[in-house]
CSV table of C-alpha atoms in Angstrom, one decimal:
chain,number,residue,atom,x,y,z
D,1,MET,CA,-59.8,-108.2,-95.2
D,2,GLY,CA,-60.7,-105.1,-97.0
D,3,LEU,CA,-64.3,-104.7,-95.7
D,4,LYS,CA,-66.5,-102.0,-97.1
D,5,ARG,CA,-69.5,-100.8,-95.1
D,6,PRO,CA,-72.9,-100.7,-96.8
D,7,ALA,CA,-75.2,-97.7,-96.7
D,8,GLU,CA,-77.7,-97.6,-93.9
D,9,ASP,CA,-81.2,-98.9,-94.7
D,10,ASP,CA,-83.8,-96.1,-95.2
D,11,PRO,CA,-87.2,-96.2,-93.4
D,12,SER,CA,-90.1,-96.7,-95.7
D,13,PRO,CA,-93.2,-94.4,-95.7
D,14,ALA,CA,-95.0,-97.0,-93.6
D,15,GLY,CA,-92.4,-96.6,-90.9
D,16,LYS,CA,-90.8,-100.0,-91.5
D,17,VAL,CA,-87.1,-100.5,-92.5
D,18,ALA,CA,-87.0,-101.5,-96.1
D,19,ARG,CA,-84.3,-103.9,-97.3
D,20,ALA,CA,-82.1,-102.1,-99.8
D,21,ARG,CA,-79.9,-104.1,-102.2
D,22,ILE,CA,-76.4,-103.1,-101.2
D,23,GLU,CA,-74.1,-102.6,-104.1
D,24,SER,CA,-71.0,-102.0,-102.0
D,25,ASP,CA,-70.6,-105.6,-100.8
D,26,TYR,CA,-68.6,-106.8,-98.0
D,27,ALA,CA,-65.7,-108.8,-99.3
D,28,LEU,CA,-63.3,-111.4,-98.2
D,29,ALA,CA,-60.2,-112.0,-100.3
D,30,PHE,CA,-59.2,-115.4,-101.6
D,31,PRO,CA,-56.8,-117.2,-99.3
D,32,SER,CA,-53.1,-117.4,-99.9
D,33,LEU,CA,-51.8,-120.9,-100.5
D,34,SER,CA,-48.2,-119.9,-100.2
D,35,HIS,CA,-48.6,-118.9,-96.6
D,36,PRO,CA,-50.4,-121.7,-94.8
D,37,ALA,CA,-51.7,-121.0,-91.3
D,38,SER,CA,-49.0,-121.7,-88.6
D,39,HIS,CA,-51.7,-122.4,-86.0
D,40,PRO,CA,-54.8,-123.9,-87.7
D,41,PRO,CA,-58.0,-123.8,-85.7
D,42,ALA,CA,-59.0,-126.9,-83.7
D,43,PHE,CA,-61.7,-129.1,-85.1
D,44,GLN,CA,-63.7,-131.2,-82.6
D,45,ARG,CA,-64.4,-134.8,-83.5
D,46,PRO,CA,-68.0,-135.1,-84.7
D,47,SER,CA,-70.5,-136.6,-82.2
D,48,GLN,CA,-73.8,-138.1,-83.5
D,49,LEU,CA,-77.0,-136.7,-82.2
D,50,LEU,CA,-79.7,-138.5,-84.1
D,51,THR,CA,-80.6,-140.1,-87.5
D,52,PHE,CA,-83.5,-140.0,-89.8
D,53,SER,CA,-84.7,-141.5,-93.1
D,54,TYR,CA,-86.4,-140.4,-96.3
D,55,SER,CA,-88.8,-142.9,-97.7
D,56,PRO,CA,-89.4,-143.6,-101.5
D,57,SER,CA,-92.2,-141.1,-101.4
D,58,ARG,CA,-89.8,-138.6,-99.8
D,59,VAL,CA,-91.5,-138.7,-96.4
D,60,LEU,CA,-89.1,-137.8,-93.6
D,61,GLN,CA,-89.2,-140.5,-90.9
D,62,PHE,CA,-87.4,-140.4,-87.5
D,63,ASP,CA,-86.2,-144.0,-87.8
D,64,ASP,CA,-83.5,-146.1,-89.5
D,65,SER,CA,-85.7,-147.6,-92.2
D,66,ALA,CA,-83.4,-146.4,-95.0
D,67,LEU,CA,-80.2,-147.7,-93.4
D,68,ARG,CA,-78.1,-149.9,-95.6
D,69,TYR,CA,-75.3,-152.3,-94.8
D,70,PHE,CA,-72.0,-152.8,-96.6
D,71,VAL,CA,-71.2,-155.8,-98.7
D,72,ASN,CA,-68.3,-156.4,-101.1
D,73,PRO,CA,-69.4,-155.8,-104.7
D,74,PRO,CA,-68.8,-158.5,-107.3
D,75,HIS,CA,-65.7,-158.3,-109.4
D,76,GLY,CA,-66.3,-156.7,-112.8
D,77,ALA,CA,-69.7,-155.4,-111.8
D,78,ASP,CA,-71.5,-153.6,-114.7
D,79,LEU,CA,-72.4,-150.1,-113.3
D,80,ASN,CA,-74.7,-149.5,-116.3
D,81,HIS,CA,-77.1,-152.1,-114.9
D,82,GLY,CA,-80.5,-150.8,-113.9
D,83,TYR,CA,-80.1,-147.5,-115.5
D,84,GLU,CA,-83.5,-147.6,-117.2
D,85,ASN,CA,-85.1,-148.3,-113.8
D,86,TRP,CA,-83.5,-145.3,-112.0
D,87,THR,CA,-85.9,-143.3,-109.9
D,88,ARG,CA,-84.2,-139.9,-109.9
D,89,ARG,CA,-85.2,-137.3,-107.4
D,90,PRO,CA,-85.9,-134.0,-109.1
D,91,GLU,CA,-83.4,-131.2,-108.7
D,92,GLU,CA,-84.7,-128.7,-106.1
D,93,ARG,CA,-83.6,-125.8,-104.0
D,94,GLY,CA,-81.1,-126.6,-101.2
D,95,ARG,CA,-83.6,-126.4,-98.4
D,96,ILE,CA,-82.6,-127.3,-94.9
D,97,ASP,CA,-86.1,-128.2,-93.6
D,98,GLY,CA,-85.3,-131.8,-92.8
D,99,LEU,CA,-82.2,-130.9,-90.8
D,100,LEU,CA,-84.2,-128.2,-88.9
D,101,SER,CA,-86.9,-130.8,-88.1
D,102,ALA,CA,-84.2,-133.1,-86.7
D,103,TRP,CA,-82.5,-130.3,-84.7
D,104,SER,CA,-85.9,-129.2,-83.3
D,105,ARG,CA,-86.6,-132.8,-82.3
D,106,PHE,CA,-83.3,-133.1,-80.6
D,107,LYS,CA,-83.6,-129.9,-78.7
D,108,ASN,CA,-86.9,-131.2,-77.2
D,109,SER,CA,-84.9,-134.0,-75.7
D,110,LEU,CA,-82.6,-131.7,-73.8
D,111,ASN,CA,-85.1,-130.9,-71.0
D,112,GLY,CA,-85.0,-127.1,-71.4
D,113,GLN,CA,-81.3,-126.8,-72.2
D,114,ASN,CA,-80.6,-124.2,-74.9
D,115,PRO,CA,-77.2,-124.9,-76.4
D,116,GLU,CA,-75.4,-122.0,-78.1
D,117,ILE,CA,-74.9,-123.0,-81.8
D,118,GLY,CA,-73.1,-120.9,-84.3
D,119,LEU,CA,-74.0,-122.6,-87.5
D,120,ILE,CA,-76.6,-125.2,-88.8
D,121,SER,CA,-76.2,-126.5,-92.4
D,122,TRP,CA,-75.9,-129.6,-94.6
D,123,ARG,CA,-72.6,-131.3,-95.0
D,124,GLY,CA,-72.4,-130.5,-98.7
D,125,VAL,CA,-72.4,-126.8,-98.0
D,126,ILE,CA,-69.7,-127.0,-95.4
D,127,THR,CA,-67.6,-129.1,-97.8
D,128,LYS,CA,-67.9,-126.4,-100.5
D,129,ILE,CA,-66.7,-123.8,-98.0
D,130,LEU,CA,-63.7,-125.7,-96.6
D,131,THR,CA,-62.4,-126.9,-100.0
D,132,ALA,CA,-62.7,-123.4,-101.6
D,133,PRO,CA,-59.0,-122.6,-101.3
D,134,TYR,CA,-58.3,-125.3,-103.9
D,135,GLU,CA,-61.3,-124.6,-106.1
D,136,GLU,CA,-60.1,-123.5,-109.6
D,137,ARG,CA,-63.4,-123.3,-111.6
D,138,ASP,CA,-66.5,-123.5,-109.5
D,139,VAL,CA,-68.7,-120.5,-108.5
D,140,TRP,CA,-71.2,-121.1,-105.7
D,141,GLU,CA,-73.7,-119.1,-103.8
D,142,LEU,CA,-75.3,-119.4,-100.4
D,143,ASN,CA,-78.3,-117.8,-98.7
D,144,VAL,CA,-77.5,-117.0,-95.1
D,145,MET,CA,-79.8,-116.0,-92.2
D,146,CYS,CA,-78.9,-115.4,-88.5
D,147,ILE,CA,-81.3,-115.8,-85.6
D,148,ASP,CA,-80.2,-115.2,-82.0
D,149,GLY,CA,-76.5,-115.8,-82.9
D,150,THR,CA,-77.1,-119.0,-85.0
D,151,MET,CA,-76.3,-118.7,-88.7
D,152,TYR,CA,-78.2,-120.9,-91.2
D,153,PHE,CA,-76.7,-121.7,-94.6
D,154,GLU,CA,-78.7,-122.8,-97.6
D,155,GLU,CA,-77.2,-123.4,-101.0
D,156,HIS,CA,-78.6,-121.0,-103.5
D,157,LEU,CA,-79.6,-122.5,-106.8
D,158,SER,CA,-81.1,-120.2,-109.4
D,159,ASP,CA,-83.8,-121.5,-111.8
D,160,GLU,CA,-81.1,-121.5,-114.5
D,161,LYS,CA,-78.8,-123.6,-112.4
D,162,LEU,CA,-81.6,-126.0,-111.4
D,163,LYS,CA,-82.5,-126.4,-115.1
D,164,GLU,CA,-78.8,-127.0,-116.0
D,165,LYS,CA,-78.6,-129.8,-113.3
D,166,SER,CA,-81.8,-131.4,-114.5
D,167,ASP,CA,-81.1,-131.3,-118.2
D,168,LEU,CA,-77.8,-133.3,-118.2
D,169,GLU,CA,-76.4,-134.5,-121.4
D,170,PRO,CA,-77.1,-138.3,-121.8
D,171,ARG,CA,-73.4,-139.1,-121.3
D,172,HIS,CA,-73.1,-137.0,-118.1
D,173,ARG,CA,-76.4,-138.4,-116.8
D,174,LEU,CA,-75.1,-141.9,-117.2
D,175,GLN,CA,-71.8,-141.1,-115.5
D,176,SER,CA,-73.6,-139.6,-112.5
D,177,TYR,CA,-75.6,-142.9,-112.3
D,178,TYR,CA,-72.5,-145.0,-112.0
D,179,GLY,CA,-72.0,-143.8,-108.4
D,180,TYR,CA,-75.5,-144.8,-107.4
D,181,SER,CA,-75.2,-148.1,-109.2
D,182,PHE,CA,-72.0,-148.8,-107.2
D,183,GLU,CA,-73.9,-148.1,-104.0
D,184,SER,CA,-76.5,-150.7,-104.9
D,185,TYR,CA,-73.8,-153.3,-105.5
D,186,CYS,CA,-72.1,-152.4,-102.2
D,187,THR,CA,-75.1,-152.4,-99.9
D,188,SER,CA,-77.8,-154.7,-98.5
D,189,SER,CA,-81.0,-154.0,-96.6
D,190,THR,CA,-79.9,-156.4,-93.9
D,191,PRO,CA,-76.6,-156.9,-92.1
D,192,ASN,CA,-74.2,-159.8,-92.4
D,193,LYS,CA,-75.5,-160.9,-95.9
D,194,HIS,CA,-72.1,-160.9,-97.5
D,195,GLU,CA,-72.1,-164.3,-99.1
D,196,LEU,CA,-75.7,-164.3,-100.1
D,197,HIS,CA,-75.5,-160.9,-101.6
D,198,VAL,CA,-72.4,-161.7,-103.8
D,199,SER,CA,-73.1,-165.2,-104.8
D,200,SER,CA,-76.8,-165.5,-105.3
D,201,SER,CA,-78.0,-165.6,-108.9
D,202,SER,CA,-81.3,-164.1,-107.9
D,203,SER,CA,-80.1,-161.1,-105.9
D,204,GLY,CA,-82.5,-158.4,-107.0
D,205,SER,CA,-85.4,-158.8,-109.4
D,206,SER,CA,-83.2,-158.8,-112.4
D,207,GLY,CA,-81.1,-161.9,-111.4
D,208,THR,CA,-77.9,-159.9,-111.6
D,209,VAL,CA,-75.2,-161.2,-109.1
D,210,GLY,CA,-74.7,-158.8,-106.3
D,211,TRP,CA,-77.3,-156.3,-107.3
D,212,GLY,CA,-78.8,-154.7,-104.2
D,213,GLY,CA,-81.9,-153.2,-105.8
D,214,ASP,CA,-82.9,-150.6,-108.3
D,215,VAL,CA,-81.7,-147.1,-107.6
D,216,ASP,CA,-84.1,-144.6,-106.0
D,217,THR,CA,-82.4,-141.4,-105.0
D,218,ASN,CA,-85.5,-140.3,-103.0
D,219,VAL,CA,-84.4,-142.8,-100.3
D,220,GLN,CA,-81.7,-141.5,-97.9
D,221,TRP,CA,-80.4,-142.3,-94.5
D,222,CYS,CA,-79.1,-139.2,-92.7
D,223,SER,CA,-77.0,-138.5,-89.7
D,224,VAL,CA,-76.9,-135.3,-87.6
D,225,VAL,CA,-73.7,-134.5,-85.7
D,226,LYS,CA,-72.4,-131.7,-83.5
D,227,THR,CA,-68.8,-130.5,-83.9
D,228,LYS,CA,-66.8,-127.3,-83.5
D,229,LEU,CA,-64.4,-125.4,-85.8
D,230,GLY,CA,-62.4,-122.9,-83.8
D,231,ASP,CA,-64.9,-121.1,-81.6
D,232,THR,CA,-67.9,-122.0,-83.8
D,233,ARG,CA,-70.2,-124.7,-82.6
D,234,ILE,CA,-71.8,-126.4,-85.6
D,235,ILE,CA,-74.7,-128.8,-86.3
D,236,ILE,CA,-74.2,-130.7,-89.6
D,237,GLY,CA,-76.5,-133.1,-91.3
D,238,GLY,CA,-75.7,-135.4,-94.2
D,239,GLU,CA,-76.5,-138.6,-96.0
D,240,VAL,CA,-74.6,-141.8,-95.0
D,241,ASP,CA,-74.2,-144.5,-97.6
D,242,CYS,CA,-74.0,-147.5,-95.3
D,243,VAL,CA,-72.5,-149.1,-92.2
D,244,ARG,CA,-70.0,-152.0,-91.9
D,245,GLY,CA,-71.5,-154.7,-89.7
D,246,LYS,CA,-74.1,-153.9,-87.2
D,247,TYR,CA,-75.2,-150.2,-86.6
D,248,ALA,CA,-74.2,-149.4,-83.0
D,249,GLY,CA,-75.8,-145.9,-82.8
D,250,ASN,CA,-72.6,-144.0,-83.5
D,251,THR,CA,-70.4,-143.1,-86.5
D,252,ASP,CA,-67.7,-145.6,-85.8
D,253,ASN,CA,-68.5,-148.0,-88.6
D,254,PHE,CA,-70.0,-145.6,-91.2
D,255,VAL,CA,-68.8,-146.1,-94.8
D,256,GLU,CA,-68.7,-143.6,-97.6
D,257,LEU,CA,-68.9,-145.1,-101.1
D,258,LYS,CA,-67.2,-143.4,-104.1
D,259,THR,CA,-66.4,-144.3,-107.7
D,260,SER,CA,-63.6,-143.0,-109.9
D,261,LEU,CA,-61.9,-143.8,-113.2
D,262,SER,CA,-59.2,-146.4,-113.0
D,263,ILE,CA,-55.7,-144.9,-112.6
D,264,ARG,CA,-53.6,-145.6,-115.7
D,265,GLY,CA,-50.7,-143.2,-115.2
D,266,PRO,CA,-49.3,-140.2,-113.4
D,267,GLN,CA,-51.9,-137.8,-114.8
D,268,ASP,CA,-54.8,-140.0,-113.7
D,269,GLU,CA,-53.1,-140.3,-110.3
D,270,ALA,CA,-52.8,-136.5,-109.9
D,271,LYS,CA,-56.5,-136.1,-110.8
D,272,PHE,CA,-57.6,-138.7,-108.3
D,273,GLU,CA,-55.5,-137.2,-105.5
D,274,LYS,CA,-57.2,-133.9,-106.1
D,275,LYS,CA,-60.6,-135.6,-105.9
D,276,LEU,CA,-59.4,-137.0,-102.5
D,277,LEU,CA,-59.8,-133.5,-101.1
D,278,LYS,CA,-63.6,-133.6,-101.4
D,279,PHE,CA,-63.7,-137.2,-100.4
D,280,TYR,CA,-61.8,-136.4,-97.3
D,281,PHE,CA,-63.9,-133.5,-96.0
D,282,GLN,CA,-67.2,-135.1,-96.9
D,283,SER,CA,-66.3,-137.9,-94.5
D,284,PHE,CA,-64.3,-135.9,-92.0
D,285,LEU,CA,-67.3,-133.6,-91.3
D,286,LEU,CA,-69.7,-136.4,-90.4
D,287,GLY,CA,-67.1,-138.5,-88.6
D,288,VAL,CA,-67.1,-141.3,-91.3
D,289,PRO,CA,-63.9,-143.3,-90.7
D,290,GLU,CA,-63.8,-145.3,-94.0
D,291,ILE,CA,-64.1,-144.5,-97.7
D,292,PHE,CA,-64.6,-147.4,-100.1
D,293,VAL,CA,-63.7,-146.5,-103.6
D,294,GLY,CA,-64.6,-148.5,-106.7
D,295,PHE,CA,-62.4,-147.9,-109.8
D,296,ARG,CA,-64.1,-148.3,-113.1
D,297,LYS,CA,-63.4,-148.4,-116.8
D,298,PRO,CA,-64.8,-145.5,-119.0
D,299,SER,CA,-67.4,-148.0,-120.1
D,300,GLY,CA,-68.7,-148.4,-116.5
D,301,TYR,CA,-67.3,-151.8,-115.6
D,302,LEU,CA,-65.7,-152.1,-112.1
D,303,THR,CA,-62.0,-153.0,-112.2
D,304,THR,CA,-60.7,-152.8,-108.6
D,305,THR,CA,-61.7,-151.5,-105.2
D,306,GLN,CA,-59.7,-149.9,-102.4
D,307,VAL,CA,-60.4,-148.9,-98.8
D,308,PHE,CA,-59.1,-145.5,-97.6
D,309,GLN,CA,-59.1,-144.6,-93.9
D,310,THR,CA,-60.3,-141.0,-93.7
D,311,VAL,CA,-57.7,-139.9,-91.1
D,312,HIS,CA,-54.9,-141.2,-93.3
D,313,ILE,CA,-55.9,-139.5,-96.6
D,314,PRO,CA,-53.9,-136.2,-96.1
D,315,ARG,CA,-50.6,-138.0,-95.7
D,316,LEU,CA,-51.2,-139.7,-99.1
D,317,VAL,CA,-50.8,-136.3,-100.9
D,318,ARG,CA,-48.5,-134.6,-98.5
D,319,GLY,CA,-45.3,-133.3,-100.1
D,320,LYS,CA,-46.4,-133.9,-103.7
D,321,PRO,CA,-46.5,-131.1,-106.3
D,322,GLY,CA,-49.7,-129.1,-106.0
D,323,ALA,CA,-50.8,-131.1,-102.9
D,324,TRP,CA,-53.7,-129.8,-100.8
D,325,ASP,CA,-53.4,-129.2,-97.1
D,326,PRO,CA,-56.4,-129.7,-94.8
D,327,ASN,CA,-55.0,-127.1,-92.3
D,328,VAL,CA,-55.3,-124.4,-95.0
D,329,CYS,CA,-58.9,-125.4,-95.5
D,330,LEU,CA,-59.7,-125.3,-91.8
D,331,ALA,CA,-58.0,-122.0,-91.4
D,332,TRP,CA,-60.0,-120.6,-94.3
D,333,GLY,CA,-63.2,-122.0,-92.9
D,334,ASP,CA,-62.7,-120.4,-89.6
D,335,ARG,CA,-61.8,-117.1,-91.3
D,336,PHE,CA,-64.9,-117.4,-93.5
D,337,LEU,CA,-67.2,-117.9,-90.5
D,338,SER,CA,-65.7,-115.0,-88.6
D,339,PHE,CA,-66.1,-112.8,-91.7
D,340,LEU,CA,-69.8,-113.7,-91.9
D,341,ARG,CA,-70.5,-113.2,-88.2
D,342,ASN,CA,-68.9,-109.7,-88.3
D,343,THR,CA,-70.8,-108.9,-91.5
D,344,ILE,CA,-74.3,-109.8,-90.5
D,345,LYS,CA,-73.9,-108.9,-86.8
D,346,GLY,CA,-76.7,-106.6,-85.7
D,347,SER,CA,-78.9,-107.2,-88.8
D,348,SER,CA,-82.6,-108.0,-88.7
D,349,ARG,CA,-83.6,-111.6,-87.9
D,350,SER,CA,-85.5,-111.7,-91.2
D,351,ASN,CA,-82.6,-110.5,-93.3
D,352,VAL,CA,-81.3,-112.8,-96.0
D,353,TRP,CA,-77.7,-112.4,-97.2
D,354,ARG,CA,-76.4,-113.7,-100.5
D,355,ILE,CA,-72.9,-115.1,-100.2
D,356,LYS,CA,-71.0,-115.6,-103.5
D,357,PHE,CA,-67.7,-117.4,-103.9
D,358,THR,CA,-65.6,-116.9,-107.0
D,359,SER,CA,-62.4,-119.0,-107.4
D,360,LYS,CA,-59.2,-117.0,-107.3
D,361,THR,CA,-61.1,-113.9,-106.3
D,362,GLY,CA,-62.8,-114.5,-102.9
D,363,VAL,CA,-66.2,-114.0,-101.3
D,364,SER,CA,-68.8,-111.2,-101.4
D,365,ALA,CA,-71.8,-110.8,-99.1
D,366,THR,CA,-74.8,-108.8,-100.2
D,367,LEU,CA,-78.0,-108.1,-98.3
D,368,LEU,CA,-81.0,-109.0,-100.4
D,369,ASP,CA,-83.8,-106.6,-101.1
D,370,ASP,CA,-87.5,-107.5,-100.8
D,371,VAL,CA,-87.6,-108.8,-104.4
D,372,GLY,CA,-84.6,-111.1,-103.7
D,373,VAL,CA,-86.1,-112.4,-100.5
D,374,ARG,CA,-89.4,-113.2,-102.3
D,375,ASP,CA,-87.4,-115.1,-104.8
D,376,VAL,CA,-85.7,-117.1,-102.0
D,377,GLU,CA,-89.0,-117.9,-100.5
D,378,GLY,CA,-90.2,-119.3,-103.8
D,379,GLY,CA,-93.9,-118.8,-103.1
D,380,GLU,CA,-93.7,-121.1,-100.1
D,381,ASP,CA,-94.7,-120.4,-96.5
D,382,ARG,CA,-91.4,-119.2,-95.3
D,383,VAL,CA,-89.6,-116.3,-93.6
D,384,GLY,CA,-86.6,-116.0,-95.9
D,385,PHE,CA,-85.6,-119.6,-96.6
D,386,LEU,CA,-86.6,-120.8,-93.1
D,387,PRO,CA,-89.9,-122.7,-92.9
D,388,ARG,CA,-92.5,-120.6,-91.0
D,389,TRP,CA,-93.0,-123.3,-88.3
D,390,TYR,CA,-89.3,-123.1,-87.4
D,391,TRP,CA,-89.3,-119.3,-87.5
D,392,GLU,CA,-92.3,-119.2,-85.1
D,393,GLU,CA,-90.6,-121.7,-82.9
D,394,MET,CA,-87.5,-119.6,-82.7
D,395,SER,CA,-89.6,-116.5,-82.0
D,396,GLY,CA,-91.4,-118.3,-79.2
D,397,ALA,CA,-94.7,-118.1,-80.9
D,398,VAL,CA,-95.3,-121.9,-81.1
D,399,ALA,CA,-93.6,-125.0,-79.8
D,400,TYR,CA,-92.7,-127.6,-82.4
D,401,ASP,CA,-94.0,-131.0,-81.4
D,402,PRO,CA,-92.4,-133.7,-83.6
D,403,GLU,CA,-94.4,-136.5,-81.8
D,404,ALA,CA,-97.7,-134.9,-82.8
D,405,GLY,CA,-96.4,-133.9,-86.2
D,406,ALA,CA,-97.9,-130.5,-85.7
D,407,GLN,CA,-95.4,-128.6,-87.9
D,408,THR,CA,-94.5,-131.3,-90.5
D,409,ARG,CA,-97.0,-130.6,-93.2
D,410,SER,CA,-94.5,-129.3,-95.7
D,411,GLU,CA,-92.5,-132.5,-95.7
D,412,GLY,CA,-95.0,-135.0,-94.4
D,413,GLU,CA,-92.7,-136.2,-91.6
D,414,SER,CA,-93.9,-139.1,-89.6
D,415,SER,CA,-93.8,-139.2,-85.8
D,416,LYS,CA,-92.0,-142.5,-85.5
D,417,VAL,CA,-89.5,-142.8,-82.7
D,418,GLY,CA,-85.9,-142.6,-83.9
D,419,THR,CA,-82.4,-142.7,-82.4
D,420,ILE,CA,-81.6,-139.7,-80.3
D,421,VAL,CA,-78.3,-139.7,-78.4
D,422,VAL,CA,-77.7,-137.0,-75.8
D,423,PRO,CA,-74.0,-136.8,-75.3
D,424,SER,CA,-72.7,-136.3,-71.8
D,425,GLY,CA,-71.6,-132.8,-71.2
D,426,TRP,CA,-73.7,-131.5,-74.1
D,427,LYS,CA,-72.7,-127.8,-73.4
D,428,ILE,CA,-69.7,-127.8,-75.8
């Protein structure tokens, strides 16, 4: 792997070990696509632990109030509709506070069991890692901490990057809205409302047929699952768009909603098949079995829809020129996690590492100095990027009580009872 050891930290005059920015980074080379892994690591089927919701005021609630149900969208739906009423959640740092609150709540239901977990992160971060072998342009960064053998990943977004994401050109902003608009046409707040939702002339305040309500990206319904890649036990959280039929407390009828330009020829087909890589892993990681894709005109009008079964997607591209291989991604992901474990092994609990991926080059890992850590904390009550209440809980200084809401001030979480599923044989 070509690892280079950093210099040892020097003690400060106060007798404490000062963090020193390490210029001689650890490095992991970009994976070879010409020599795929002969024995890819096993990936355990995701098993759901619990769900939670975010309200319009961005309050985290341990209930299913934000759950949406799938309905077929009307033919020719105008995805421009409702754009002026879009409530867009501001771009912000990739905090994992909500996921940590859910994980803490779940652990309290285990009656003293303390499962060994190798990694906790959002689904979007794990997707970036696994799809990296086929990334040609993107550069991304993570903040990483490790406490008692558990690694925590947070996407690092600089102020410049946040501004860039906030200040989209009008055309790009509208295109990003199309996906949310499609979700509104495809979902209802109540199950089994297919005919009413599609045919009613008064569906939604605007009277537009099939419209499920104005878009508010503060509102989310999230699922937390446990899984395992190779020897690494992983807790993943992510948003779920809707369920087909009645929610049964598991992932079996989850539906992911996606939009894409209509395919007009071989070039469009090749572009779409490349997009399927991200579609696949986003659903694969949460155990979502179905992806419902709406194809649209450049002007934003829906043309056709198609259902893709997640498990069947890899075979759609297999054997084609430039095709992606999920086994290459899983092998890379396993190698990436092993690299990080070996890199940060033995470092201080409060250390924060900056992981940078550059396409066609590879990964570097750098220990942040005190200035870098303060930037990560962002003036908030944190140790690194972990909220202080969680840090104290992990340190044994305080017990988190989600029912009393004792440690939920930063996100305003409610103490409503939600769905918690303790799988048999939890010790994976």
